Short mmCIF file of C-alpha atoms in Angstrom, two decimals:
data_model
loop_
_atom_site.label_atom_id
_atom_site.label_comp_id
_atom_site.label_asym_id
_atom_site.label_seq_id
_atom_site.Cartn_x
_atom_site.Cartn_y
_atom_site.Cartn_z
CA UNK A 111 -10.52 -22.94 -28.00
CA UNK A 112 -8.70 -20.71 -25.48
CA UNK A 113 -6.36 -18.04 -26.74
CA UNK A 114 -2.76 -18.74 -25.79
CA UNK A 115 -1.58 -15.14 -26.12
CA UNK A 116 -2.43 -11.87 -24.45
CA UNK A 117 -5.17 -9.92 -26.19
CA UNK A 118 -4.85 -6.20 -26.86
CA UNK A 119 -6.58 -5.23 -23.58
CA UNK A 120 -4.28 -7.48 -21.54
CA UNK A 121 -1.19 -6.15 -23.31
CA UNK A 122 -2.29 -2.59 -22.61
CA UNK A 123 -2.93 -3.45 -18.97
CA UNK A 124 0.42 -5.23 -18.58
CA UNK A 125 2.50 -2.45 -20.11
CA UNK A 126 0.70 0.51 -18.51
CA UNK A 127 0.50 -0.99 -15.02
CA UNK A 128 4.11 -2.16 -15.19
CA UNK A 129 5.18 1.39 -16.13
CA UNK A 130 3.22 2.91 -13.24
CA UNK A 131 4.56 0.40 -10.74
CA UNK A 132 8.17 0.60 -11.92
CA UNK A 133 8.25 4.42 -12.04
CA UNK A 134 7.04 4.57 -8.49
CA UNK A 135 9.55 1.97 -7.30
CA UNK A 136 12.28 3.75 -9.26
CA UNK A 137 11.55 6.91 -7.28
CA UNK A 138 11.82 5.00 -4.01
CA UNK A 139 14.97 3.07 -4.96
CA UNK A 140 16.96 5.98 -6.43
CA UNK A 141 17.66 7.38 -2.99
CA UNK A 142 19.42 4.25 -1.75
CA UNK A 143 22.80 4.65 -3.50
CA UNK A 144 23.04 8.43 -2.95
CA UNK A 145 21.57 9.57 0.38
CA UNK A 146 24.56 8.47 2.46
CA UNK A 147 26.74 10.81 0.37
CA UNK A 148 24.53 13.69 -0.80
CA UNK A 149 22.60 13.79 2.45
CA UNK A 150 25.68 15.04 4.32
CA UNK A 151 24.70 18.64 3.49
CA UNK A 152 21.38 18.35 5.32
CA UNK A 153 20.89 19.74 8.81
CA UNK A 154 21.18 17.32 11.76
CA UNK A 155 22.45 14.53 9.53
CA UNK A 156 23.96 11.40 11.09
CA UNK A 157 24.35 7.74 10.01
CA UNK A 158 21.32 6.87 12.13
CA UNK A 159 19.11 9.47 10.43
CA UNK A 160 20.42 8.43 7.02
CA UNK A 161 19.22 4.92 7.79
CA UNK A 162 15.85 6.12 9.05
CA UNK A 163 15.35 8.28 5.94
CA UNK A 164 16.25 5.40 3.62
CA UNK A 165 13.89 2.99 5.38
CA UNK A 166 11.06 5.36 6.36
CA UNK A 167 8.97 4.55 3.31
CA UNK A 168 9.00 0.89 4.36
CA UNK A 169 7.10 1.53 7.59
CA UNK A 170 4.25 3.44 5.94
CA UNK A 171 4.18 0.99 3.00
CA UNK A 172 3.77 -1.86 5.48
CA UNK A 173 0.97 -0.04 7.32
CA UNK A 174 -0.98 1.15 4.25
CA UNK A 175 -0.43 -1.72 1.80
CA UNK A 176 -3.42 -3.84 2.80
CA UNK A 177 -5.84 -0.95 3.63
CA UNK A 178 -5.25 0.61 0.20
CA UNK A 179 -6.21 -2.71 -1.36
CA UNK A 180 -9.45 -2.71 0.63
CA UNK A 181 -10.15 0.87 -0.47
CA UNK A 182 -9.66 -0.15 -4.12
CA UNK A 183 -12.33 -2.84 -3.62
CA UNK A 184 -14.75 -0.21 -2.40
CA UNK A 185 -13.96 2.90 -4.45
CA UNK A 186 -12.44 1.48 -7.63
CA UNK A 187 -8.89 0.57 -8.66
CA UNK A 188 -7.99 3.56 -10.85
CA UNK A 189 -9.29 6.08 -8.33
CA UNK A 190 -7.11 4.61 -5.56
CA UNK A 191 -4.07 4.35 -7.84
CA UNK A 192 -4.38 8.05 -8.72
CA UNK A 193 -4.91 8.90 -5.05
CA UNK A 194 -1.79 6.93 -4.08
CA UNK A 195 0.31 8.60 -6.77
CA UNK A 196 -0.84 12.06 -5.62
CA UNK A 197 0.29 11.22 -2.08
CA UNK A 198 3.57 9.91 -3.46
CA UNK A 199 4.13 13.14 -5.41
CA UNK A 200 3.38 15.25 -2.32
CA UNK A 201 5.90 13.27 -0.29
CA UNK A 202 8.50 13.71 -3.04
CA UNK A 203 8.00 17.48 -3.13
CA UNK A 204 8.25 17.75 0.68
CA UNK A 205 11.51 15.79 0.62
CA UNK A 206 12.79 17.89 -2.30
CA UNK A 207 12.17 21.14 -0.44
CA UNK A 208 13.67 19.84 2.82
CA UNK A 209 16.79 21.35 4.35
CA UNK A 210 16.99 18.90 7.26
CA UNK A 211 17.25 15.14 7.40
CA UNK A 212 14.10 15.02 9.52
CA UNK A 213 12.04 16.66 6.75
CA UNK A 214 13.52 14.28 4.17
CA UNK A 215 12.45 11.41 6.42
CA UNK A 216 8.93 12.87 6.65
CA UNK A 217 8.78 13.15 2.87
CA UNK A 218 9.93 9.54 2.49
CA UNK A 219 7.29 8.38 4.97
CA UNK A 220 4.57 10.23 3.01
CA UNK A 221 5.88 8.66 -0.21
CA UNK A 222 5.30 5.26 1.35
CA UNK A 223 1.73 6.13 2.29
CA UNK A 224 0.85 6.09 -1.42
CA UNK A 225 0.90 2.29 -1.33
CA UNK A 226 -0.66 1.31 -4.65
CA UNK A 227 0.84 -2.16 -5.12
CA UNK A 228 -2.25 -4.11 -4.11
CA UNK A 229 -4.56 -1.85 -6.16
CA UNK A 230 -2.34 -2.22 -9.25
CA UNK A 231 -2.21 -6.00 -8.96
CA UNK A 232 -5.95 -6.19 -8.29
CA UNK A 233 -6.68 -4.11 -11.40
CA UNK A 234 -4.38 -6.36 -13.43
CA UNK A 235 -6.41 -9.30 -12.16
CA UNK A 236 -9.71 -7.60 -12.98
CA UNK A 237 -8.94 -7.03 -16.66
CA UNK A 238 -7.13 -10.28 -17.52
CA UNK A 239 -8.31 -13.81 -18.14
CA UNK A 240 -7.24 -16.29 -15.51
CA UNK A 241 -5.07 -18.35 -17.86
CA UNK A 242 -3.21 -15.21 -19.01
CA UNK A 243 -2.87 -13.60 -15.57
CA UNK A 244 0.53 -15.14 -14.74
CA UNK A 245 2.02 -13.54 -17.87
CA UNK A 246 0.74 -10.10 -16.93
CA UNK A 247 1.98 -10.48 -13.36
CA UNK A 248 5.35 -11.65 -14.70
CA UNK A 249 5.68 -8.50 -16.85
CA UNK A 250 4.93 -6.32 -13.83
CA UNK A 251 7.36 -8.30 -11.68
CA UNK A 252 10.17 -8.04 -14.21
CA UNK A 253 9.71 -4.29 -14.51
CA UNK A 254 9.93 -3.91 -10.72
CA UNK A 255 13.20 -5.84 -10.72
CA UNK A 256 14.49 -3.77 -13.62
CA UNK A 257 13.56 -0.54 -11.83
CA UNK A 258 15.88 -1.47 -8.95
CA UNK A 259 18.81 -1.94 -11.34
CA UNK A 260 18.01 1.28 -13.21
CA UNK A 261 17.70 3.19 -9.92
CA UNK A 262 21.23 2.22 -8.86
CA UNK A 263 22.53 3.66 -12.14
CA UNK A 264 20.27 6.73 -12.50
CA UNK A 265 20.32 7.81 -8.86
CA UNK A 266 24.01 8.86 -8.75
CA UNK A 267 23.80 10.44 -12.22
CA UNK A 268 20.78 12.59 -11.39
CA UNK A 269 22.19 13.54 -8.00
CA UNK A 270 25.48 14.62 -9.58
CA UNK A 271 23.66 16.78 -12.14
CA UNK A 272 20.82 18.21 -10.02
CA UNK A 273 21.64 17.37 -6.41
CA UNK A 274 19.55 15.48 -3.89
CA UNK A 275 16.64 17.87 -4.44
CA UNK A 276 16.67 17.06 -8.13
CA UNK A 277 16.20 13.36 -7.42
CA UNK A 278 13.06 14.05 -5.38
CA UNK A 279 11.62 16.53 -7.88
CA UNK A 280 12.17 14.11 -10.79
CA UNK A 281 10.46 11.47 -8.67
CA UNK A 282 7.47 13.80 -8.29
CA UNK A 283 7.38 14.31 -12.06
CA UNK A 284 7.36 10.53 -12.57
CA UNK A 285 4.38 10.29 -10.21
CA UNK A 286 2.51 12.86 -12.32
CA UNK A 287 3.35 10.90 -15.47
CA UNK A 288 2.00 7.81 -13.70
CA UNK A 289 -1.26 9.65 -13.01
CA UNK A 290 -1.58 10.61 -16.69
CA UNK A 291 -0.96 6.98 -17.73
CA UNK A 292 -3.56 5.77 -15.22
CA UNK A 293 -6.22 8.17 -16.53
CA UNK A 294 -5.51 7.77 -20.25
CA UNK A 295 -4.00 4.34 -20.90
CA UNK A 296 -4.90 1.96 -18.08
CA UNK A 297 -8.08 -0.01 -18.90
CA UNK A 298 -11.19 0.96 -16.96
CA UNK A 299 -12.03 -1.70 -14.40
CA UNK A 300 -15.42 -2.01 -12.77
CA UNK A 301 -14.45 -3.94 -9.68
CA UNK A 302 -16.21 -7.28 -9.49
CA UNK A 303 -16.35 -7.09 -5.71
CA UNK A 304 -13.88 -8.20 -3.11
CA UNK A 305 -11.85 -11.33 -3.89
CA UNK A 306 -9.47 -12.81 -1.35
CA UNK A 307 -7.47 -14.27 -4.23
CA UNK A 308 -6.62 -10.70 -5.25
CA UNK A 309 -6.70 -8.47 -2.15
CA UNK A 310 -6.36 -9.31 1.52
CA UNK A 311 -9.40 -10.56 3.41
CA UNK A 312 -9.77 -9.11 6.91
CA UNK A 313 -11.14 -12.39 8.25
CA UNK A 314 -8.18 -14.42 6.96
CA UNK A 315 -5.26 -12.22 8.05
CA UNK A 316 -4.95 -13.83 11.49
CA UNK A 317 -4.95 -17.28 9.90
CA UNK A 318 -2.00 -16.24 7.73
CA UNK A 319 -0.14 -14.98 10.81
CA UNK A 320 -0.47 -18.40 12.47
CA UNK A 321 0.48 -20.46 9.41
CA UNK A 322 3.95 -21.74 10.32
CA UNK A 323 5.18 -22.25 6.76
CA UNK A 324 3.94 -18.89 5.50
CA UNK A 325 5.41 -17.12 8.54
CA UNK A 326 8.82 -18.57 7.63
CA UNK A 327 8.54 -16.94 4.21
CA UNK A 328 7.22 -13.66 5.63
CA UNK A 329 10.12 -13.49 8.09
CA UNK A 330 12.43 -14.43 5.23
CA UNK A 331 11.45 -11.52 3.01
CA UNK A 332 11.53 -9.21 6.05
CA UNK A 333 15.13 -10.24 6.76
CA UNK A 334 16.11 -10.09 3.07
CA UNK A 335 15.01 -6.47 2.71
CA UNK A 336 16.38 -5.64 6.15
CA UNK A 337 19.82 -6.70 4.91
CA UNK A 338 19.52 -5.07 1.49
CA UNK A 339 18.45 -1.70 2.90
CA UNK A 340 21.10 -1.66 5.62
CA UNK A 341 24.07 -2.28 3.32
CA UNK A 342 23.27 0.86 1.32
CA UNK A 343 23.95 2.93 4.42
CA UNK A 344 27.57 1.81 4.05
CA UNK A 345 28.30 0.88 0.42
CA UNK A 346 28.17 4.37 -1.17
CA UNK A 347 30.56 5.77 1.44
CA UNK A 348 32.92 2.78 1.25
CA UNK A 349 33.07 3.02 -2.55
CA UNK A 350 33.73 6.76 -2.35
CA UNK A 351 36.42 6.32 0.32
CA UNK A 352 38.08 3.71 -1.90
CA UNK A 353 38.59 6.37 -4.57
CA UNK A 354 35.60 5.61 -6.79
CA UNK A 355 33.81 8.80 -7.87
CA UNK A 356 30.10 8.88 -7.09
CA UNK A 357 29.25 9.23 -10.78
CA UNK A 358 31.18 6.00 -11.40
CA UNK A 359 29.36 3.88 -8.83
CA UNK A 360 27.05 2.61 -11.57
CA UNK A 361 30.10 0.95 -13.13
CA UNK A 362 30.06 -1.35 -10.11
CA UNK A 363 26.32 -1.75 -9.61
CA UNK A 364 25.35 -2.46 -13.22
CA UNK A 365 27.82 -5.30 -13.97
CA UNK A 366 27.31 -6.77 -10.50
CA UNK A 367 23.53 -6.88 -10.94
CA UNK A 368 23.77 -8.19 -14.51
CA UNK A 369 26.21 -10.95 -13.62
CA UNK A 370 24.23 -11.88 -10.52
CA UNK A 371 21.17 -12.39 -12.75
CA UNK A 372 23.28 -14.56 -15.08
CA UNK A 373 24.18 -16.80 -12.14
CA UNK A 374 20.73 -16.65 -10.53
CA UNK A 375 18.54 -17.69 -13.49
CA UNK A 376 20.16 -21.15 -13.94
CA UNK A 377 19.68 -21.74 -10.21
CA UNK A 378 15.93 -21.13 -10.60
CA UNK A 379 15.69 -23.41 -13.65
CA UNK A 380 17.72 -26.24 -12.13
CA UNK A 381 15.85 -25.97 -8.83
CA UNK A 382 12.47 -26.41 -10.55
CA UNK A 383 13.61 -29.21 -12.89
CA UNK A 384 15.52 -31.23 -10.30
CA UNK A 385 13.07 -30.52 -7.45
CA UNK A 386 15.88 -29.15 -5.29
CA UNK A 387 14.31 -25.75 -4.70
CA UNK A 388 14.66 -25.95 -0.92
CA UNK A 389 18.35 -26.92 -1.14
CA UNK A 390 19.09 -23.99 -3.45
CA UNK A 391 17.03 -21.70 -1.23
CA UNK A 392 19.18 -22.62 1.75
CA UNK A 393 22.31 -22.28 -0.42
CA UNK A 394 21.25 -18.75 -1.43
CA UNK A 395 20.88 -17.75 2.23
CA UNK A 396 24.37 -19.18 2.71
CA UNK A 397 25.62 -16.86 -0.05
CA UNK A 398 24.12 -13.88 1.79
CA UNK A 399 25.89 -14.95 4.98
CA UNK A 400 29.18 -15.41 3.11
CA UNK A 401 28.83 -11.96 1.50
CA UNK A 402 28.18 -10.35 4.89
CA UNK A 403 31.31 -11.97 6.35
CA UNK A 404 33.41 -10.87 3.37
CA UNK A 405 32.12 -7.31 3.76
CA UNK A 406 33.33 -7.28 7.38
CA UNK A 407 36.90 -8.00 6.28
CA UNK A 408 36.97 -6.08 2.97
CA UNK A 409 39.63 -3.37 3.29
CA UNK A 410 39.86 -2.45 -0.39
CA UNK A 411 37.43 -1.98 -3.24
CA UNK A 412 37.85 -5.28 -5.12
CA UNK A 413 37.09 -7.63 -2.21
CA UNK A 414 34.09 -5.40 -1.45
CA UNK A 415 32.86 -5.68 -5.05
CA UNK A 416 33.20 -9.48 -4.90
CA UNK A 417 31.21 -9.52 -1.66
CA UNK A 418 28.46 -7.34 -3.18
CA UNK A 419 28.36 -9.65 -6.22
CA UNK A 420 27.90 -12.74 -4.03
CA UNK A 421 25.25 -10.92 -1.99
CA UNK A 422 23.18 -10.09 -5.06
CA UNK A 423 23.32 -13.63 -6.45
CA UNK A 424 21.69 -14.77 -3.23
CA UNK A 425 19.41 -11.74 -3.00
CA UNK A 426 18.06 -12.05 -6.55
CA UNK A 427 17.44 -15.79 -6.22
CA UNK A 428 15.61 -15.36 -2.92
CA UNK A 429 13.66 -12.33 -4.16
CA UNK A 430 12.42 -14.35 -7.14
CA UNK A 431 11.73 -17.53 -5.15
CA UNK A 432 9.91 -16.19 -2.11
CA UNK A 433 6.68 -14.92 -3.74
CA UNK A 434 6.39 -18.12 -5.79
CA UNK A 435 6.64 -20.19 -2.61
CA UNK A 436 4.05 -17.98 -0.88
CA UNK A 437 1.66 -18.52 -3.79
CA UNK A 438 2.15 -22.30 -3.59
CA UNK A 439 1.65 -22.45 0.18
CA UNK A 440 -1.33 -20.06 0.39
CA UNK A 441 -4.63 -21.87 1.03
CA UNK A 442 -7.10 -21.96 -1.84
CA UNK A 443 -9.00 -18.69 -2.11
CA UNK A 444 -6.59 -16.82 0.18
CA UNK A 445 -3.69 -15.90 -2.10
CA UNK A 446 -4.46 -12.16 -1.87
CA UNK A 447 -4.37 -12.28 1.92
CA UNK A 448 -1.14 -14.28 1.97
CA UNK A 449 0.55 -11.92 -0.50
CA UNK A 450 -0.72 -8.88 1.41
CA UNK A 451 0.92 -10.05 4.63
CA UNK A 452 4.04 -10.99 2.65
CA UNK A 453 4.30 -7.54 1.01
CA UNK A 454 3.80 -5.77 4.33
CA UNK A 455 6.59 -7.91 5.83
CA UNK A 456 8.85 -6.98 2.92
CA UNK A 457 8.41 -3.25 3.43
CA UNK A 458 8.64 -3.50 7.20
CA UNK A 459 11.97 -5.23 6.70
CA UNK A 460 13.21 -2.24 4.69
CA UNK A 461 12.26 0.03 7.59
CA UNK A 462 14.00 -2.16 10.18
CA UNK A 463 17.10 -2.36 7.98
CA UNK A 464 17.33 1.41 7.73
CA UNK A 465 16.81 2.05 11.45
CA UNK A 466 19.02 -0.76 12.78
CA UNK A 467 21.69 -0.26 10.13
CA UNK A 468 21.88 3.46 10.83
CA UNK A 469 22.08 2.91 14.58
CA UNK A 470 24.85 0.30 14.32
CA UNK A 471 26.82 2.32 11.74
CA UNK A 472 26.66 5.45 13.91
CA UNK A 473 27.59 3.79 17.22
CA UNK A 474 29.88 0.93 16.18
CA UNK A 475 30.92 1.32 12.53
CA UNK A 476 30.30 -0.38 9.20
CA UNK A 477 32.13 -3.61 10.07
CA UNK A 478 29.74 -4.22 12.95
CA UNK A 479 26.80 -3.47 10.64
CA UNK A 480 27.92 -6.20 8.23
CA UNK A 481 28.61 -8.59 11.11
CA UNK A 482 25.10 -8.01 12.47
CA UNK A 483 23.71 -8.70 9.00
CA UNK A 484 25.57 -12.00 8.90
CA UNK A 485 24.11 -12.99 12.28
CA UNK A 486 20.57 -12.07 11.18
CA UNK A 487 20.99 -14.10 7.98
CA UNK A 488 22.25 -17.03 10.06
CA UNK A 489 19.02 -16.95 12.10
CA UNK A 490 17.10 -17.04 8.79
CA UNK A 491 19.16 -20.05 7.69
CA UNK A 492 18.07 -21.96 10.80
CA UNK A 493 14.42 -21.07 10.14
CA UNK A 494 14.71 -22.13 6.50
CA UNK A 495 15.67 -25.70 7.37
CA UNK A 496 12.10 -26.23 8.62
CA UNK A 497 10.55 -25.04 5.35
CA UNK A 498 8.31 -27.51 3.48
CA UNK A 499 7.31 -26.92 -0.13
CA UNK A 500 4.25 -28.61 -1.67
CA UNK A 501 4.12 -29.99 -5.21
CA UNK A 502 4.06 -27.42 -7.99
CA UNK A 503 0.52 -26.13 -8.25
CA UNK A 504 -1.72 -23.62 -9.96
CA UNK A 505 -4.97 -21.91 -9.00
CA UNK A 506 -8.34 -22.32 -10.66
CA UNK A 507 -11.43 -20.23 -9.95
CA UNK A 508 -14.91 -21.35 -11.00
CA UNK A 509 -17.96 -19.02 -10.80
CA UNK A 510 -20.67 -20.78 -8.80
CA UNK A 511 -24.03 -19.44 -7.64
CA UNK A 512 -25.14 -20.54 -4.15
CA UNK A 513 -27.75 -23.33 -4.22
CA UNK A 514 -30.59 -23.62 -1.74
CA UNK A 515 -30.36 -26.83 0.27
CA UNK A 516 -26.92 -27.80 -1.04
CA UNK A 517 -24.59 -29.46 1.47
CA UNK A 518 -21.55 -27.29 0.71
CA UNK A 519 -19.16 -29.29 2.87
CA UNK A 520 -20.08 -32.51 1.04
CA UNK A 521 -19.75 -30.68 -2.30
CA UNK A 522 -16.28 -29.41 -1.38
CA UNK A 523 -15.30 -32.89 -0.21
CA UNK A 524 -16.34 -34.30 -3.59
CA UNK A 525 -14.34 -31.63 -5.41
CA UNK A 526 -11.31 -32.42 -3.25
CA UNK A 527 -11.49 -36.05 -4.36
CA UNK A 528 -11.20 -35.15 -8.05
CA UNK A 529 -7.85 -35.98 -9.61
CA UNK A 530 -5.11 -33.45 -8.89
CA UNK A 531 -7.20 -31.22 -6.59
CA UNK A 532 -5.05 -30.32 -3.57
CA UNK A 533 -7.46 -27.88 -1.90
CA UNK A 534 -10.99 -26.67 -2.57
CA UNK A 535 -12.78 -23.66 -1.09
CA UNK A 536 -16.17 -22.14 -1.83
CA UNK A 537 -16.54 -18.48 -0.86
CA UNK A 538 -20.27 -17.79 -0.84
CA UNK A 539 -19.98 -13.98 -0.74
CA UNK A 540 -17.79 -14.05 -3.84
CA UNK A 541 -19.90 -16.72 -5.60
CA UNK A 542 -16.75 -18.53 -6.55
CA UNK A 543 -15.04 -21.89 -6.04
CA UNK A 544 -11.27 -21.69 -5.59
CA UNK A 545 -9.12 -24.73 -6.27
CA UNK A 546 -5.43 -25.33 -5.75
CA UNK A 547 -4.48 -28.09 -8.19
CA UNK A 548 -1.43 -30.12 -9.14
CA UNK A 549 -0.17 -28.79 -12.47
CA UNK A 550 0.42 -32.23 -13.96
CA UNK A 551 -2.38 -34.36 -12.47
CA UNK A 552 -5.36 -32.00 -12.52
CA UNK A 553 -8.49 -33.72 -13.89
CA UNK A 554 -10.38 -30.70 -15.12
CA UNK A 555 -13.07 -32.81 -16.81
CA UNK A 556 -14.12 -34.44 -13.53
CA UNK A 557 -14.36 -31.07 -11.81
CA UNK A 558 -16.40 -29.54 -14.64
CA UNK A 559 -18.75 -32.55 -14.69
CA UNK A 560 -19.32 -32.36 -10.93
CA UNK A 561 -20.08 -28.62 -11.04
CA UNK A 562 -22.37 -29.11 -14.03
CA UNK A 563 -24.19 -31.94 -12.23
CA UNK A 564 -24.91 -29.66 -9.25
CA UNK A 565 -26.07 -26.85 -11.58
CA UNK A 566 -28.39 -29.20 -13.49
CA UNK A 567 -29.81 -30.61 -10.28
CA UNK A 568 -30.61 -27.08 -9.09
CA UNK A 569 -32.20 -26.19 -12.45
CA UNK A 570 -34.29 -29.38 -12.39
CA UNK A 571 -35.72 -28.51 -9.03
#
């Protein structure tokens, strides 16, 4: 009988990896609500450079995300996580010692080079049973979301007490704490070899880039983080100019984020139960467009707060929905590749948001920035109408040793005909069968009997 709860090893992995991930993201996010204000003392500062500095980590994250996953396959998960955290700490120290906006930008870019997301998720996969893996991933995901909310509160407080330098130095300390946790608490994982369900496969990346439905989602998360990054070039200054002290900005961010979650969660539940996920997805993009329009015309603090609230209802719903849709649409055996391309798109969007938002704010003003955001979101809305979501599915992996003389295509065809099997893939190098199955109609007994029949036939020979 399978255990229905996490065992002690899985609990330790979930908590420790979630802490490492969230502390790192906290260090990246804390700059967003403060740089536009506290960065004014830096040399050569301008709205454009503020935007570049905020988004710089996104470019290097996008470039290094997938390669760091490959390195963790080859050299071990914990070693690459520690390596990434060391790079992150170095970038934080460089930014903390900087006196110019260009050096802060360099530090932020180096921070992004310590891209450990794929290594962390791969290690979580290594040390957890397949049926318990979604719970561990959910814990990590929730902590990432929580780190964003905490960053919006802590960032202004730390900056007020210790200045912009203090934020970067505390970020470096958190990286060191993450290294200690990695070496002392995180379970040791002896990598079982490359798995394209966990990390990106080089041979499958191009296929992901030409998958029309996945590209819609990749462009979606790119645009979502483009918009989110760009608004933080303007919001801190607008709140300050409206008479709200920087140390009180959390009094806006915290209730707005909390209430947006209160509105967002029922949308997720209703969407899944009523099978109207696409309709609510399109509605959430509509909320982002509405928020952008309201921001254009907000001339006082309360209309601006309402606009930010509407934005985050849409943002949180879309942020929670997008990875789930990617997982459902990814071909069997290629989830790691699909998520790798998705994550890179997400971070590249943050970079584009910082650069474009800074340029527009500097040359045309904040109203034009918000108007541009609304136009970009409108383009996304048009793309979203062509989105097609398959039936709710889950993934099953079955260890399978290659058999001499076996017609693999015929074997896969037979597996595909079993009840509830939507896709079947055998990856010979990984010695594993990957299935995408319908959650409600999956006939596990038929699949097990077919695999057992092949194994017995091979043994008989």
